[in-house]
PDB file of C-alpha atoms in Angstrom:
ATOM      1  CA  UNK D   3       3.396  -2.737   4.730  1.00 53.00           C
ATOM      2  CA  UNK D   4       4.156   0.944   4.935  1.00 73.00           C
ATOM      3  CA  UNK D   5       1.634   3.329   3.503  1.00 92.00           C
ATOM      4  CA  UNK D   6       2.253   6.022   0.939  1.00 96.00           C
ATOM      5  CA  UNK D   7       5.191   8.098   2.140  1.00 97.00           C
ATOM      6  CA  UNK D   8       5.588  11.729   1.206  1.00 98.00           C
ATOM      7  CA  UNK D   9       8.440  13.984   2.148  1.00 97.00           C
ATOM      8  CA  UNK D  10       9.015  16.527   3.253  1.00 97.00           C
ATOM      9  CA  UNK D  11       5.831  17.120   5.242  1.00 97.00           C
ATOM     10  CA  UNK D  12       6.452  20.851   5.221  1.00 97.00           C
ATOM     11  CA  UNK D  13       8.531  22.819   2.752  1.00 98.00           C
ATOM     12  CA  UNK D  14       9.264  26.533   2.736  1.00 98.00           C
ATOM     13  CA  UNK D  15      10.745  28.113  -0.358  1.00 98.00           C
ATOM     14  CA  UNK D  16      11.485  31.698  -1.379  1.00 98.00           C
ATOM     15  CA  UNK D  17      10.033  32.982  -4.609  1.00 98.00           C
ATOM     16  CA  UNK D  18      12.156  31.845  -7.538  1.00 98.00           C
ATOM     17  CA  UNK D  19      13.533  28.736  -5.851  1.00 98.00           C
ATOM     18  CA  UNK D  20      12.805  25.144  -6.806  1.00 98.00           C
ATOM     19  CA  UNK D  21      10.595  22.773  -4.843  1.00 98.00           C
ATOM     20  CA  UNK D  22      10.989  19.003  -5.027  1.00 98.00           C
ATOM     21  CA  UNK D  23       8.271  16.851  -3.529  1.00 98.00           C
ATOM     22  CA  UNK D  24       8.779  13.116  -3.133  1.00 98.00           C
ATOM     23  CA  UNK D  25       6.309  10.280  -3.003  1.00 98.00           C
ATOM     24  CA  UNK D  26       7.006   6.607  -2.357  1.00 97.00           C
ATOM     25  CA  UNK D  27       3.944   4.533  -3.236  1.00 95.00           C
ATOM     26  CA  UNK D  28       2.787   1.536  -1.295  1.00 93.00           C
ATOM     27  CA  UNK D  29       4.683  -1.658  -1.983  1.00 90.00           C
ATOM     28  CA  UNK D  30       3.429  -3.302  -5.131  1.00 86.00           C
ATOM     29  CA  UNK D  31       1.663  -0.188  -6.409  1.00 89.00           C
ATOM     30  CA  UNK D  32       2.718   1.026  -9.820  1.00 87.00           C
ATOM     31  CA  UNK D  33       0.176   3.827 -10.289  1.00 90.00           C
ATOM     32  CA  UNK D  34       0.811   7.252  -8.776  1.00 93.00           C
ATOM     33  CA  UNK D  35      -1.380  10.349  -8.776  1.00 93.00           C
ATOM     34  CA  UNK D  36      -0.535  13.885  -7.670  1.00 96.00           C
ATOM     35  CA  UNK D  37      -3.146  16.337  -6.433  1.00 96.00           C
ATOM     36  CA  UNK D  38      -3.054  19.941  -5.253  1.00 97.00           C
ATOM     37  CA  UNK D  39      -5.331  21.274  -2.557  1.00 95.00           C
ATOM     38  CA  UNK D  40      -5.824  24.875  -1.509  1.00 91.00           C
ATOM     39  CA  UNK D  41      -7.334  25.621   1.922  1.00 84.00           C
ATOM     40  CA  UNK D  42     -11.073  24.959   2.070  1.00 80.00           C
ATOM     41  CA  UNK D  43     -11.027  23.574  -1.473  1.00 85.00           C
ATOM     42  CA  UNK D  44     -11.131  20.176  -3.163  1.00 88.00           C
ATOM     43  CA  UNK D  45      -8.390  17.981  -4.550  1.00 93.00           C
ATOM     44  CA  UNK D  46      -7.354  19.083  -8.012  1.00 93.00           C
ATOM     45  CA  UNK D  47      -5.898  16.386 -10.221  1.00 91.00           C
ATOM     46  CA  UNK D  48      -2.463  17.218 -11.563  1.00 94.00           C
ATOM     47  CA  UNK D  49      -0.842  14.170 -13.079  1.00 93.00           C
ATOM     48  CA  UNK D  50      -1.119  10.379 -13.263  1.00 91.00           C
ATOM     49  CA  UNK D  51       1.988   8.279 -13.757  1.00 92.00           C
ATOM     50  CA  UNK D  52       2.981   4.675 -14.059  1.00 90.00           C
ATOM     51  CA  UNK D  53       6.551   3.503 -13.773  1.00 89.00           C
ATOM     52  CA  UNK D  54       8.653   5.528 -16.239  1.00 90.00           C
ATOM     53  CA  UNK D  55       5.560   6.869 -18.003  1.00 92.00           C
ATOM     54  CA  UNK D  56       3.338   9.926 -17.705  1.00 93.00           C
ATOM     55  CA  UNK D  57      -0.140   8.702 -18.542  1.00 89.00           C
ATOM     56  CA  UNK D  58      -2.189  11.857 -18.001  1.00 89.00           C
ATOM     57  CA  UNK D  59      -0.825  15.297 -17.182  1.00 91.00           C
ATOM     58  CA  UNK D  60      -3.922  17.260 -18.094  1.00 89.00           C
ATOM     59  CA  UNK D  61      -3.998  18.958 -14.696  1.00 90.00           C
ATOM     60  CA  UNK D  62      -0.407  20.145 -14.707  1.00 94.00           C
ATOM     61  CA  UNK D  63       0.361  23.806 -15.407  1.00 94.00           C
ATOM     62  CA  UNK D  64       2.158  24.090 -18.727  1.00 91.00           C
ATOM     63  CA  UNK D  65       5.184  25.818 -17.291  1.00 95.00           C
ATOM     64  CA  UNK D  66       7.421  25.286 -14.268  1.00 97.00           C
ATOM     65  CA  UNK D  67       5.787  21.994 -13.184  1.00 98.00           C
ATOM     66  CA  UNK D  68       7.064  18.534 -14.026  1.00 97.00           C
ATOM     67  CA  UNK D  69       6.664  15.038 -12.634  1.00 97.00           C
ATOM     68  CA  UNK D  70       8.463  11.759 -12.974  1.00 96.00           C
ATOM     69  CA  UNK D  71       8.202   8.221 -11.655  1.00 95.00           C
ATOM     70  CA  UNK D  72      11.473   6.458 -12.414  1.00 93.00           C
ATOM     71  CA  UNK D  73      12.000   2.726 -12.537  1.00 91.00           C
ATOM     72  CA  UNK D  74      13.772   2.931  -9.204  1.00 91.00           C
ATOM     73  CA  UNK D  75      13.012   5.385  -6.453  1.00 93.00           C
ATOM     74  CA  UNK D  76      10.146   7.679  -5.564  1.00 96.00           C
ATOM     75  CA  UNK D  77       7.934   9.771  -7.767  1.00 97.00           C
ATOM     76  CA  UNK D  78       9.035  13.402  -7.865  1.00 98.00           C
ATOM     77  CA  UNK D  79       6.900  16.489  -8.403  1.00 98.00           C
ATOM     78  CA  UNK D  80       9.149  19.394  -9.301  1.00 98.00           C
ATOM     79  CA  UNK D  81       8.154  23.034  -9.275  1.00 98.00           C
ATOM     80  CA  UNK D  82      10.657  25.462 -10.697  1.00 98.00           C
ATOM     81  CA  UNK D  83      10.816  29.187  -9.928  1.00 98.00           C
ATOM     82  CA  UNK D  84       8.058  28.956  -7.337  1.00 98.00           C
ATOM     83  CA  UNK D  85       5.599  31.810  -6.876  1.00 97.00           C
ATOM     84  CA  UNK D  86       3.307  32.571  -3.936  1.00 96.00           C
ATOM     85  CA  UNK D  87       0.370  31.047  -5.794  1.00 95.00           C
ATOM     86  CA  UNK D  88       2.087  27.659  -5.642  1.00 96.00           C
ATOM     87  CA  UNK D  89       1.558  27.575  -1.875  1.00 97.00           C
ATOM     88  CA  UNK D  90      -0.740  24.625  -1.244  1.00 97.00           C
ATOM     89  CA  UNK D  91      -0.896  21.070   0.051  1.00 97.00           C
ATOM     90  CA  UNK D  92       0.296  18.533  -2.487  1.00 98.00           C
ATOM     91  CA  UNK D  93      -0.990  14.998  -2.042  1.00 97.00           C
ATOM     92  CA  UNK D  94       0.255  11.847  -3.650  1.00 96.00           C
ATOM     93  CA  UNK D  95      -1.839   8.694  -3.974  1.00 94.00           C
ATOM     94  CA  UNK D  96      -1.049   5.224  -5.250  1.00 92.00           C
ATOM     95  CA  UNK D  97      -3.111   2.293  -6.449  1.00 87.00           C
ATOM     96  CA  UNK D  98      -2.352  -1.267  -7.473  1.00 82.00           C
ATOM     97  CA  UNK D  99      -1.706  -2.120 -11.069  1.00 66.00           C
ATOM     98  CA  UNK D 100      -5.014  -2.052 -12.884  1.00 57.00           C
ATOM     99  CA  UNK D 101      -6.808  -1.001  -9.730  1.00 54.00           C
ATOM    100  CA  UNK D 102     -10.042   0.908 -10.106  1.00 64.00           C
ATOM    101  CA  UNK D 103     -11.363   0.773  -6.613  1.00 68.00           C
ATOM    102  CA  UNK D 104      -9.199   2.424  -4.003  1.00 81.00           C
ATOM    103  CA  UNK D 105      -6.362   4.893  -3.998  1.00 86.00           C
ATOM    104  CA  UNK D 106      -4.199   5.278  -0.904  1.00 91.00           C
ATOM    105  CA  UNK D 107      -3.053   8.764  -0.002  1.00 94.00           C
ATOM    106  CA  UNK D 108       0.050  10.063   1.685  1.00 96.00           C
ATOM    107  CA  UNK D 109      -0.008  12.723   4.397  1.00 96.00           C
ATOM    108  CA  UNK D 110       0.824  15.435   1.892  1.00 97.00           C
ATOM    109  CA  UNK D 111       3.504  18.095   1.578  1.00 98.00           C
ATOM    110  CA  UNK D 112       2.561  21.605   2.675  1.00 97.00           C
ATOM    111  CA  UNK D 113       4.446  24.013   0.449  1.00 98.00           C
ATOM    112  CA  UNK D 114       4.745  27.608   1.573  1.00 97.00           C
ATOM    113  CA  UNK D 115       6.319  30.155  -0.734  1.00 97.00           C
ATOM    114  CA  UNK D 116       7.533  33.288   1.009  1.00 97.00           C
TER     115      UNK D 116
ATOM    116  CA  UNK O  29     -14.722  17.907 -19.164  1.00 68.00           C
ATOM    117  CA  UNK O  30     -15.157  15.973 -15.960  1.00 79.00           C
ATOM    118  CA  UNK O  31     -17.183  17.412 -13.091  1.00 90.00           C
ATOM    119  CA  UNK O  32     -18.563  16.035  -9.869  1.00 94.00           C
ATOM    120  CA  UNK O  33     -20.802  18.361  -7.884  1.00 95.00           C
ATOM    121  CA  UNK O  34     -21.567  18.144  -4.182  1.00 97.00           C
ATOM    122  CA  UNK O  35     -23.237  20.427  -1.639  1.00 97.00           C
ATOM    123  CA  UNK O  36     -20.607  22.572   0.005  1.00 95.00           C
ATOM    124  CA  UNK O  37     -21.785  22.075   3.571  1.00 96.00           C
ATOM    125  CA  UNK O  38     -24.124  19.836   5.562  1.00 97.00           C
ATOM    126  CA  UNK O  39     -24.943  20.094   9.273  1.00 97.00           C
ATOM    127  CA  UNK O  40     -26.550  17.364  11.375  1.00 96.00           C
ATOM    128  CA  UNK O  41     -26.872  16.364  15.011  1.00 97.00           C
ATOM    129  CA  UNK O  42     -25.157  13.496  16.750  1.00 97.00           C
ATOM    130  CA  UNK O  43     -27.016  10.218  16.311  1.00 97.00           C
ATOM    131  CA  UNK O  44     -28.836  11.356  13.193  1.00 97.00           C
ATOM    132  CA  UNK O  45     -28.602  10.130   9.594  1.00 97.00           C
ATOM    133  CA  UNK O  46     -27.205  12.332   6.850  1.00 97.00           C
ATOM    134  CA  UNK O  47     -27.010  11.937   3.084  1.00 98.00           C
ATOM    135  CA  UNK O  48     -24.346  13.608   0.952  1.00 98.00           C
ATOM    136  CA  UNK O  49     -25.194  13.758  -2.738  1.00 97.00           C
ATOM    137  CA  UNK O  50     -22.922  13.708  -5.771  1.00 97.00           C
ATOM    138  CA  UNK O  51     -23.946  14.361  -9.359  1.00 97.00           C
ATOM    139  CA  UNK O  52     -21.407  13.817 -12.088  1.00 95.00           C
ATOM    140  CA  UNK O  53     -20.692  14.504 -15.726  1.00 92.00           C
ATOM    141  CA  UNK O  54     -17.795  12.414 -16.910  1.00 85.00           C
ATOM    142  CA  UNK O  55     -16.626  10.447 -19.896  1.00 80.00           C
ATOM    143  CA  UNK O  56     -15.627   6.820 -19.643  1.00 80.00           C
ATOM    144  CA  UNK O  57     -17.165   6.437 -16.193  1.00 83.00           C
ATOM    145  CA  UNK O  58     -16.069   3.310 -14.317  1.00 84.00           C
ATOM    146  CA  UNK O  59     -17.366   3.794 -10.811  1.00 88.00           C
ATOM    147  CA  UNK O  60     -17.834   6.167  -7.898  1.00 92.00           C
ATOM    148  CA  UNK O  61     -15.712   6.290  -4.752  1.00 92.00           C
ATOM    149  CA  UNK O  62     -16.053   8.219  -1.507  1.00 95.00           C
ATOM    150  CA  UNK O  63     -13.235   9.638   0.610  1.00 96.00           C
ATOM    151  CA  UNK O  64     -13.116  11.293   4.018  1.00 97.00           C
ATOM    152  CA  UNK O  65     -10.640  14.015   4.936  1.00 96.00           C
ATOM    153  CA  UNK O  66     -10.097  15.405   8.426  1.00 95.00           C
ATOM    154  CA  UNK O  67      -8.609  18.895   8.798  1.00 90.00           C
ATOM    155  CA  UNK O  68      -6.565  18.780   5.613  1.00 86.00           C
ATOM    156  CA  UNK O  69      -5.027  15.416   6.428  1.00 93.00           C
ATOM    157  CA  UNK O  70      -4.670  12.415   4.162  1.00 94.00           C
ATOM    158  CA  UNK O  71      -7.938  11.517   2.426  1.00 95.00           C
ATOM    159  CA  UNK O  72      -9.039   8.019   3.390  1.00 94.00           C
ATOM    160  CA  UNK O  73     -11.097   5.644   1.288  1.00 92.00           C
ATOM    161  CA  UNK O  74     -14.633   4.880   2.451  1.00 94.00           C
ATOM    162  CA  UNK O  75     -16.429   3.000  -0.317  1.00 92.00           C
ATOM    163  CA  UNK O  76     -16.686   2.242  -4.011  1.00 90.00           C
ATOM    164  CA  UNK O  77     -19.673   1.532  -6.275  1.00 92.00           C
ATOM    165  CA  UNK O  78     -19.031  -0.030  -9.653  1.00 88.00           C
ATOM    166  CA  UNK O  79     -22.624  -1.136 -10.144  1.00 92.00           C
ATOM    167  CA  UNK O  80     -25.989   0.474  -9.468  1.00 96.00           C
ATOM    168  CA  UNK O  81     -27.360  -0.026  -6.006  1.00 96.00           C
ATOM    169  CA  UNK O  82     -26.417   0.269  -2.389  1.00 96.00           C
ATOM    170  CA  UNK O  83     -23.137  -0.816  -0.795  1.00 93.00           C
ATOM    171  CA  UNK O  84     -23.070  -1.003   2.997  1.00 93.00           C
ATOM    172  CA  UNK O  85     -19.991  -0.831   5.200  1.00 87.00           C
ATOM    173  CA  UNK O  86     -20.834  -0.473   8.853  1.00 91.00           C
ATOM    174  CA  UNK O  87     -22.356   2.914   9.558  1.00 95.00           C
ATOM    175  CA  UNK O  88     -21.589   4.113   6.042  1.00 95.00           C
ATOM    176  CA  UNK O  89     -23.495   3.191   2.885  1.00 96.00           C
ATOM    177  CA  UNK O  90     -23.029   4.396  -0.655  1.00 97.00           C
ATOM    178  CA  UNK O  91     -25.458   4.376  -3.561  1.00 97.00           C
ATOM    179  CA  UNK O  92     -25.006   4.715  -7.302  1.00 97.00           C
ATOM    180  CA  UNK O  93     -27.429   5.244 -10.173  1.00 97.00           C
ATOM    181  CA  UNK O  94     -25.603   5.289 -13.499  1.00 94.00           C
ATOM    182  CA  UNK O  95     -28.729   6.203 -15.446  1.00 94.00           C
ATOM    183  CA  UNK O  96     -29.123   9.342 -13.317  1.00 95.00           C
ATOM    184  CA  UNK O  97     -25.377  10.087 -13.066  1.00 95.00           C
ATOM    185  CA  UNK O  98     -25.938  10.334  -9.347  1.00 96.00           C
ATOM    186  CA  UNK O  99     -24.700   8.828  -6.149  1.00 97.00           C
ATOM    187  CA  UNK O 100     -24.802   9.482  -2.443  1.00 98.00           C
ATOM    188  CA  UNK O 101     -23.050   8.642   0.783  1.00 98.00           C
ATOM    189  CA  UNK O 102     -25.259   7.821   3.760  1.00 98.00           C
ATOM    190  CA  UNK O 103     -23.872   8.138   7.245  1.00 97.00           C
ATOM    191  CA  UNK O 104     -25.888   6.663  10.098  1.00 97.00           C
ATOM    192  CA  UNK O 105     -25.641   7.084  13.868  1.00 97.00           C
ATOM    193  CA  UNK O 106     -23.565  10.191  13.394  1.00 97.00           C
ATOM    194  CA  UNK O 107     -20.713  10.779  15.814  1.00 97.00           C
ATOM    195  CA  UNK O 108     -18.750  13.940  16.493  1.00 97.00           C
ATOM    196  CA  UNK O 109     -15.689  12.333  14.917  1.00 96.00           C
ATOM    197  CA  UNK O 110     -17.581  12.146  11.602  1.00 97.00           C
ATOM    198  CA  UNK O 111     -17.142  15.918  11.248  1.00 97.00           C
ATOM    199  CA  UNK O 112     -14.892  16.110   8.206  1.00 97.00           C
ATOM    200  CA  UNK O 113     -14.873  16.804   4.485  1.00 96.00           C
ATOM    201  CA  UNK O 114     -16.310  14.134   2.222  1.00 97.00           C
ATOM    202  CA  UNK O 115     -15.426  13.803  -1.441  1.00 96.00           C
ATOM    203  CA  UNK O 116     -16.927  11.714  -4.173  1.00 96.00           C
ATOM    204  CA  UNK O 117     -14.468  10.637  -6.848  1.00 93.00           C
ATOM    205  CA  UNK O 118     -14.708   8.877 -10.164  1.00 90.00           C
ATOM    206  CA  UNK O 119     -12.330   6.824 -12.246  1.00 80.00           C
ATOM    207  CA  UNK O 120     -12.725   8.186 -15.744  1.00 74.00           C
ATOM    208  CA  UNK O 121     -11.141   8.432 -19.144  1.00 64.00           C
ATOM    209  CA  UNK O 122      -9.760   4.944 -19.447  1.00 66.00           C
ATOM    210  CA  UNK O 123     -10.401   3.976 -15.884  1.00 61.00           C
ATOM    211  CA  UNK O 124      -7.307   5.123 -14.081  1.00 66.00           C
ATOM    212  CA  UNK O 125      -7.656   8.891 -13.721  1.00 76.00           C
ATOM    213  CA  UNK O 126      -9.281   9.593 -10.382  1.00 83.00           C
ATOM    214  CA  UNK O 127     -11.184  12.893 -10.421  1.00 88.00           C
ATOM    215  CA  UNK O 128     -12.563  14.343  -7.188  1.00 92.00           C
ATOM    216  CA  UNK O 129     -15.771  16.189  -6.500  1.00 93.00           C
ATOM    217  CA  UNK O 130     -16.067  19.644  -5.013  1.00 92.00           C
ATOM    218  CA  UNK O 131     -16.298  18.253  -1.472  1.00 94.00           C
ATOM    219  CA  UNK O 132     -18.859  18.525   1.329  1.00 97.00           C
ATOM    220  CA  UNK O 133     -17.989  19.833   4.770  1.00 96.00           C
ATOM    221  CA  UNK O 134     -20.001  17.837   7.321  1.00 97.00           C
ATOM    222  CA  UNK O 135     -20.506  19.379  10.736  1.00 97.00           C
ATOM    223  CA  UNK O 136     -21.909  17.167  13.464  1.00 97.00           C
ATOM    224  CA  UNK O 137     -23.408  19.027  16.406  1.00 96.00           C
ATOM    225  CA  UNK O 138     -24.553  17.903  19.846  1.00 91.00           C
TER     226      UNK O 138
END
């Protein structure tokens, strides 16, 4: 049973470009969370999704950021017109349906905006 | 809003016992989890407390007091490999939003 898969592991974008981060949850998991982490800081909640639904996006910036978790395929975190301040590690986690105990994390995507 | 506060840094010697505290202010609290993160890698789950009291898993134990909005992670027989960041986290607001604490950097010295 493969773990949570994120790709790419490293992503470099120029200012103004788009970044697409992908997350495939563990098999059987229908809950996905996205977090952002700056160096030496904690994990900041961005968005919580279930299949085809955004449940809580209270941590998402109002502009340029969007997330989806389609019926088929991975969850996507999309950042449009990236700026240097978007440089961070973005982690995805998944949990089983109705799970309130453990979330499993992917290895993260390190986004660098140059 | 939701907040979980931890000490920023703790230092201990190999073989010792260390306690990492977490105080929280959340709505719709369901339980407290603990995660370990090495050098910015994937956070890994350590323990979960849904009820008051102590949960023991090998060298690691976790405690929760709902009345005090407080919990801690206890690490025994510290090893150098335990040097990492430790985060408390809570499922809140309906039970499925996982909010993380500020994190504690643990340094284990010889």
